[in-house]
Amino acid sequence: MVRTPLTPWERRRGEIFGALVRQARGERSMVEVAAAAGVSAETLRKIETGRAPTPAFFTVAALAAALGLSLDALAAASLPEDDAADGGAALSA
């Protein structure tokens, strides 16, 4: 199976998501948060650094729950600026 290369925006979105996760983790250790979410510390490290720009939905959901983040807030923060300005209508299309 050949994976389609990511667009520059998809890579940037991964960096934005990783930064949000890192900020939400705060002073908690990577190991602590990864264990709470049921993912490896290496997976969390890759997400936070943007090296895993398209994590699986259930990984995102588990991290959101472990960090007390809403999926809606994560989705809104990860929209291109044009789409965020119109209230995220692109998500509902």
JSON list of C-alpha atoms in Angstrom, two decimals:
[
{"chain": "A", "resi": 1, "resn": "MET", "atom": "CA", "xyz": [0.00, 0.00, 0.00]},
{"chain": "A", "resi": 2, "resn": "VAL", "atom": "CA", "xyz": [1.35, 3.40, -0.98]},
{"chain": "A", "resi": 3, "resn": "ARG", "atom": "CA", "xyz": [0.48, 6.29, 1.28]},
{"chain": "A", "resi": 4, "resn": "THR", "atom": "CA", "xyz": [-0.32, 9.62, -0.35]},
{"chain": "A", "resi": 5, "resn": "PRO", "atom": "CA", "xyz": [2.22, 12.26, 0.73]},
{"chain": "A", "resi": 6, "resn": "LEU", "atom": "CA", "xyz": [0.95, 14.79, 3.23]},
{"chain": "A", "resi": 7, "resn": "THR", "atom": "CA", "xyz": [0.28, 18.32, 2.07]},
{"chain": "A", "resi": 8, "resn": "PRO", "atom": "CA", "xyz": [2.10, 21.22, 3.73]},
{"chain": "A", "resi": 9, "resn": "TRP", "atom": "CA", "xyz": [-1.14, 22.09, 5.55]},
{"chain": "A", "resi": 10, "resn": "GLU", "atom": "CA", "xyz": [-1.53, 18.52, 6.87]},
{"chain": "A", "resi": 11, "resn": "ARG", "atom": "CA", "xyz": [2.02, 18.66, 8.24]},
{"chain": "A", "resi": 12, "resn": "ARG", "atom": "CA", "xyz": [1.34, 22.10, 9.78]},
{"chain": "A", "resi": 13, "resn": "ARG", "atom": "CA", "xyz": [-1.92, 20.85, 11.30]},
{"chain": "A", "resi": 14, "resn": "GLY", "atom": "CA", "xyz": [0.05, 18.04, 12.95]},
{"chain": "A", "resi": 15, "resn": "GLU", "atom": "CA", "xyz": [2.46, 20.58, 14.42]},
{"chain": "A", "resi": 16, "resn": "ILE", "atom": "CA", "xyz": [-0.45, 22.67, 15.72]},
{"chain": "A", "resi": 17, "resn": "PHE", "atom": "CA", "xyz": [-2.10, 19.62, 17.27]},
{"chain": "A", "resi": 18, "resn": "GLY", "atom": "CA", "xyz": [1.19, 18.54, 18.84]},
{"chain": "A", "resi": 19, "resn": "ALA", "atom": "CA", "xyz": [1.70, 21.99, 20.36]},
{"chain": "A", "resi": 20, "resn": "LEU", "atom": "CA", "xyz": [-1.83, 21.94, 21.80]},
{"chain": "A", "resi": 21, "resn": "VAL", "atom": "CA", "xyz": [-1.22, 18.54, 23.37]},
{"chain": "A", "resi": 22, "resn": "ARG", "atom": "CA", "xyz": [2.11, 19.67, 24.79]},
{"chain": "A", "resi": 23, "resn": "GLN", "atom": "CA", "xyz": [0.55, 22.82, 26.24]},
{"chain": "A", "resi": 24, "resn": "ALA", "atom": "CA", "xyz": [-2.32, 20.86, 27.77]},
{"chain": "A", "resi": 25, "resn": "ARG", "atom": "CA", "xyz": [0.12, 18.35, 29.31]},
{"chain": "A", "resi": 26, "resn": "GLY", "atom": "CA", "xyz": [1.72, 21.19, 31.25]},
{"chain": "A", "resi": 27, "resn": "GLU", "atom": "CA", "xyz": [3.96, 19.93, 34.03]},
{"chain": "A", "resi": 28, "resn": "ARG", "atom": "CA", "xyz": [2.71, 16.35, 33.84]},
{"chain": "A", "resi": 29, "resn": "SER", "atom": "CA", "xyz": [5.27, 13.89, 32.58]},
{"chain": "A", "resi": 30, "resn": "MET", "atom": "CA", "xyz": [5.02, 12.43, 29.12]},
{"chain": "A", "resi": 31, "resn": "VAL", "atom": "CA", "xyz": [4.98, 8.93, 30.64]},
{"chain": "A", "resi": 32, "resn": "GLU", "atom": "CA", "xyz": [2.11, 9.84, 32.98]},
{"chain": "A", "resi": 33, "resn": "VAL", "atom": "CA", "xyz": [-0.07, 11.27, 30.22]},
{"chain": "A", "resi": 34, "resn": "ALA", "atom": "CA", "xyz": [0.76, 8.49, 27.77]},
{"chain": "A", "resi": 35, "resn": "ALA", "atom": "CA", "xyz": [-0.18, 5.85, 30.37]},
{"chain": "A", "resi": 36, "resn": "ALA", "atom": "CA", "xyz": [-3.45, 7.65, 31.16]},
{"chain": "A", "resi": 37, "resn": "ALA", "atom": "CA", "xyz": [-4.29, 7.72, 27.45]},
{"chain": "A", "resi": 38, "resn": "GLY", "atom": "CA", "xyz": [-3.19, 4.13, 26.82]},
{"chain": "A", "resi": 39, "resn": "VAL", "atom": "CA", "xyz": [-0.51, 5.07, 24.29]},
{"chain": "A", "resi": 40, "resn": "SER", "atom": "CA", "xyz": [3.25, 4.73, 24.42]},
{"chain": "A", "resi": 41, "resn": "ALA", "atom": "CA", "xyz": [5.43, 7.62, 25.54]},
{"chain": "A", "resi": 42, "resn": "GLU", "atom": "CA", "xyz": [7.14, 7.42, 22.14]},
{"chain": "A", "resi": 43, "resn": "THR", "atom": "CA", "xyz": [3.79, 7.87, 20.36]},
{"chain": "A", "resi": 44, "resn": "LEU", "atom": "CA", "xyz": [3.05, 10.91, 22.52]},
{"chain": "A", "resi": 45, "resn": "ARG", "atom": "CA", "xyz": [6.54, 12.29, 21.83]},
{"chain": "A", "resi": 46, "resn": "LYS", "atom": "CA", "xyz": [6.00, 11.91, 18.07]},
{"chain": "A", "resi": 47, "resn": "ILE", "atom": "CA", "xyz": [2.61, 13.62, 18.26]},
{"chain": "A", "resi": 48, "resn": "GLU", "atom": "CA", "xyz": [3.93, 16.52, 20.35]},
{"chain": "A", "resi": 49, "resn": "THR", "atom": "CA", "xyz": [6.85, 17.11, 17.98]},
{"chain": "A", "resi": 50, "resn": "GLY", "atom": "CA", "xyz": [4.71, 16.87, 14.84]},
{"chain": "A", "resi": 51, "resn": "ARG", "atom": "CA", "xyz": [6.46, 13.72, 13.61]},
{"chain": "A", "resi": 52, "resn": "ALA", "atom": "CA", "xyz": [3.11, 11.87, 13.74]},
{"chain": "A", "resi": 53, "resn": "PRO", "atom": "CA", "xyz": [0.91, 14.49, 12.04]},
{"chain": "A", "resi": 54, "resn": "THR", "atom": "CA", "xyz": [-2.09, 12.22, 11.46]},
{"chain": "A", "resi": 55, "resn": "PRO", "atom": "CA", "xyz": [-2.68, 10.17, 14.63]},
{"chain": "A", "resi": 56, "resn": "ALA", "atom": "CA", "xyz": [-5.60, 7.75, 14.65]},
{"chain": "A", "resi": 57, "resn": "PHE", "atom": "CA", "xyz": [-8.94, 9.08, 15.86]},
{"chain": "A", "resi": 58, "resn": "PHE", "atom": "CA", "xyz": [-8.97, 6.85, 18.93]},
{"chain": "A", "resi": 59, "resn": "THR", "atom": "CA", "xyz": [-5.48, 8.05, 19.88]},
{"chain": "A", "resi": 60, "resn": "VAL", "atom": "CA", "xyz": [-6.66, 11.66, 19.61]},
{"chain": "A", "resi": 61, "resn": "ALA", "atom": "CA", "xyz": [-9.81, 10.86, 21.62]},
{"chain": "A", "resi": 62, "resn": "ALA", "atom": "CA", "xyz": [-7.80, 9.08, 24.34]},
{"chain": "A", "resi": 63, "resn": "LEU", "atom": "CA", "xyz": [-5.34, 11.96, 24.62]},
{"chain": "A", "resi": 64, "resn": "ALA", "atom": "CA", "xyz": [-8.17, 14.48, 24.75]},
{"chain": "A", "resi": 65, "resn": "ALA", "atom": "CA", "xyz": [-9.83, 12.55, 27.58]},
{"chain": "A", "resi": 66, "resn": "ALA", "atom": "CA", "xyz": [-6.55, 12.17, 29.50]},
{"chain": "A", "resi": 67, "resn": "LEU", "atom": "CA", "xyz": [-5.82, 15.89, 29.15]},
{"chain": "A", "resi": 68, "resn": "GLY", "atom": "CA", "xyz": [-9.36, 17.16, 29.76]},
{"chain": "A", "resi": 69, "resn": "LEU", "atom": "CA", "xyz": [-9.66, 18.60, 26.26]},
{"chain": "A", "resi": 70, "resn": "SER", "atom": "CA", "xyz": [-12.80, 18.56, 24.14]},
{"chain": "A", "resi": 71, "resn": "LEU", "atom": "CA", "xyz": [-12.62, 17.08, 20.67]},
{"chain": "A", "resi": 72, "resn": "ASP", "atom": "CA", "xyz": [-14.54, 20.12, 19.41]},
{"chain": "A", "resi": 73, "resn": "ALA", "atom": "CA", "xyz": [-11.87, 22.46, 20.77]},
{"chain": "A", "resi": 74, "resn": "LEU", "atom": "CA", "xyz": [-9.10, 20.38, 19.21]},
{"chain": "A", "resi": 75, "resn": "ALA", "atom": "CA", "xyz": [-10.88, 20.33, 15.86]},
{"chain": "A", "resi": 76, "resn": "ALA", "atom": "CA", "xyz": [-11.50, 24.07, 15.93]},
{"chain": "A", "resi": 77, "resn": "ALA", "atom": "CA", "xyz": [-7.89, 24.82, 16.84]},
{"chain": "A", "resi": 78, "resn": "SER", "atom": "CA", "xyz": [-6.67, 22.61, 13.99]},
{"chain": "A", "resi": 79, "resn": "LEU", "atom": "CA", "xyz": [-8.67, 24.33, 11.23]},
{"chain": "A", "resi": 80, "resn": "PRO", "atom": "CA", "xyz": [-7.01, 26.48, 8.59]},
{"chain": "A", "resi": 81, "resn": "GLU", "atom": "CA", "xyz": [-7.40, 30.16, 9.48]},
{"chain": "A", "resi": 82, "resn": "ASP", "atom": "CA", "xyz": [-9.92, 30.69, 6.64]},
{"chain": "A", "resi": 83, "resn": "ASP", "atom": "CA", "xyz": [-12.17, 27.89, 7.95]},
{"chain": "A", "resi": 84, "resn": "ALA", "atom": "CA", "xyz": [-11.81, 28.96, 11.59]},
{"chain": "A", "resi": 85, "resn": "ALA", "atom": "CA", "xyz": [-13.07, 32.43, 10.65]},
{"chain": "A", "resi": 86, "resn": "ASP", "atom": "CA", "xyz": [-16.33, 30.99, 9.30]},
{"chain": "A", "resi": 87, "resn": "GLY", "atom": "CA", "xyz": [-16.99, 28.97, 12.43]},
{"chain": "A", "resi": 88, "resn": "GLY", "atom": "CA", "xyz": [-15.71, 25.65, 11.12]},
{"chain": "A", "resi": 89, "resn": "ALA", "atom": "CA", "xyz": [-18.32, 25.20, 8.42]},
{"chain": "A", "resi": 90, "resn": "ALA", "atom": "CA", "xyz": [-15.82, 23.05, 6.51]},
{"chain": "A", "resi": 91, "resn": "LEU", "atom": "CA", "xyz": [-16.16, 20.34, 9.16]},
{"chain": "A", "resi": 92, "resn": "SER", "atom": "CA", "xyz": [-19.88, 20.04, 8.69]},
{"chain": "A", "resi": 93, "resn": "ALA", "atom": "CA", "xyz": [-19.75, 19.93, 4.90]}
]
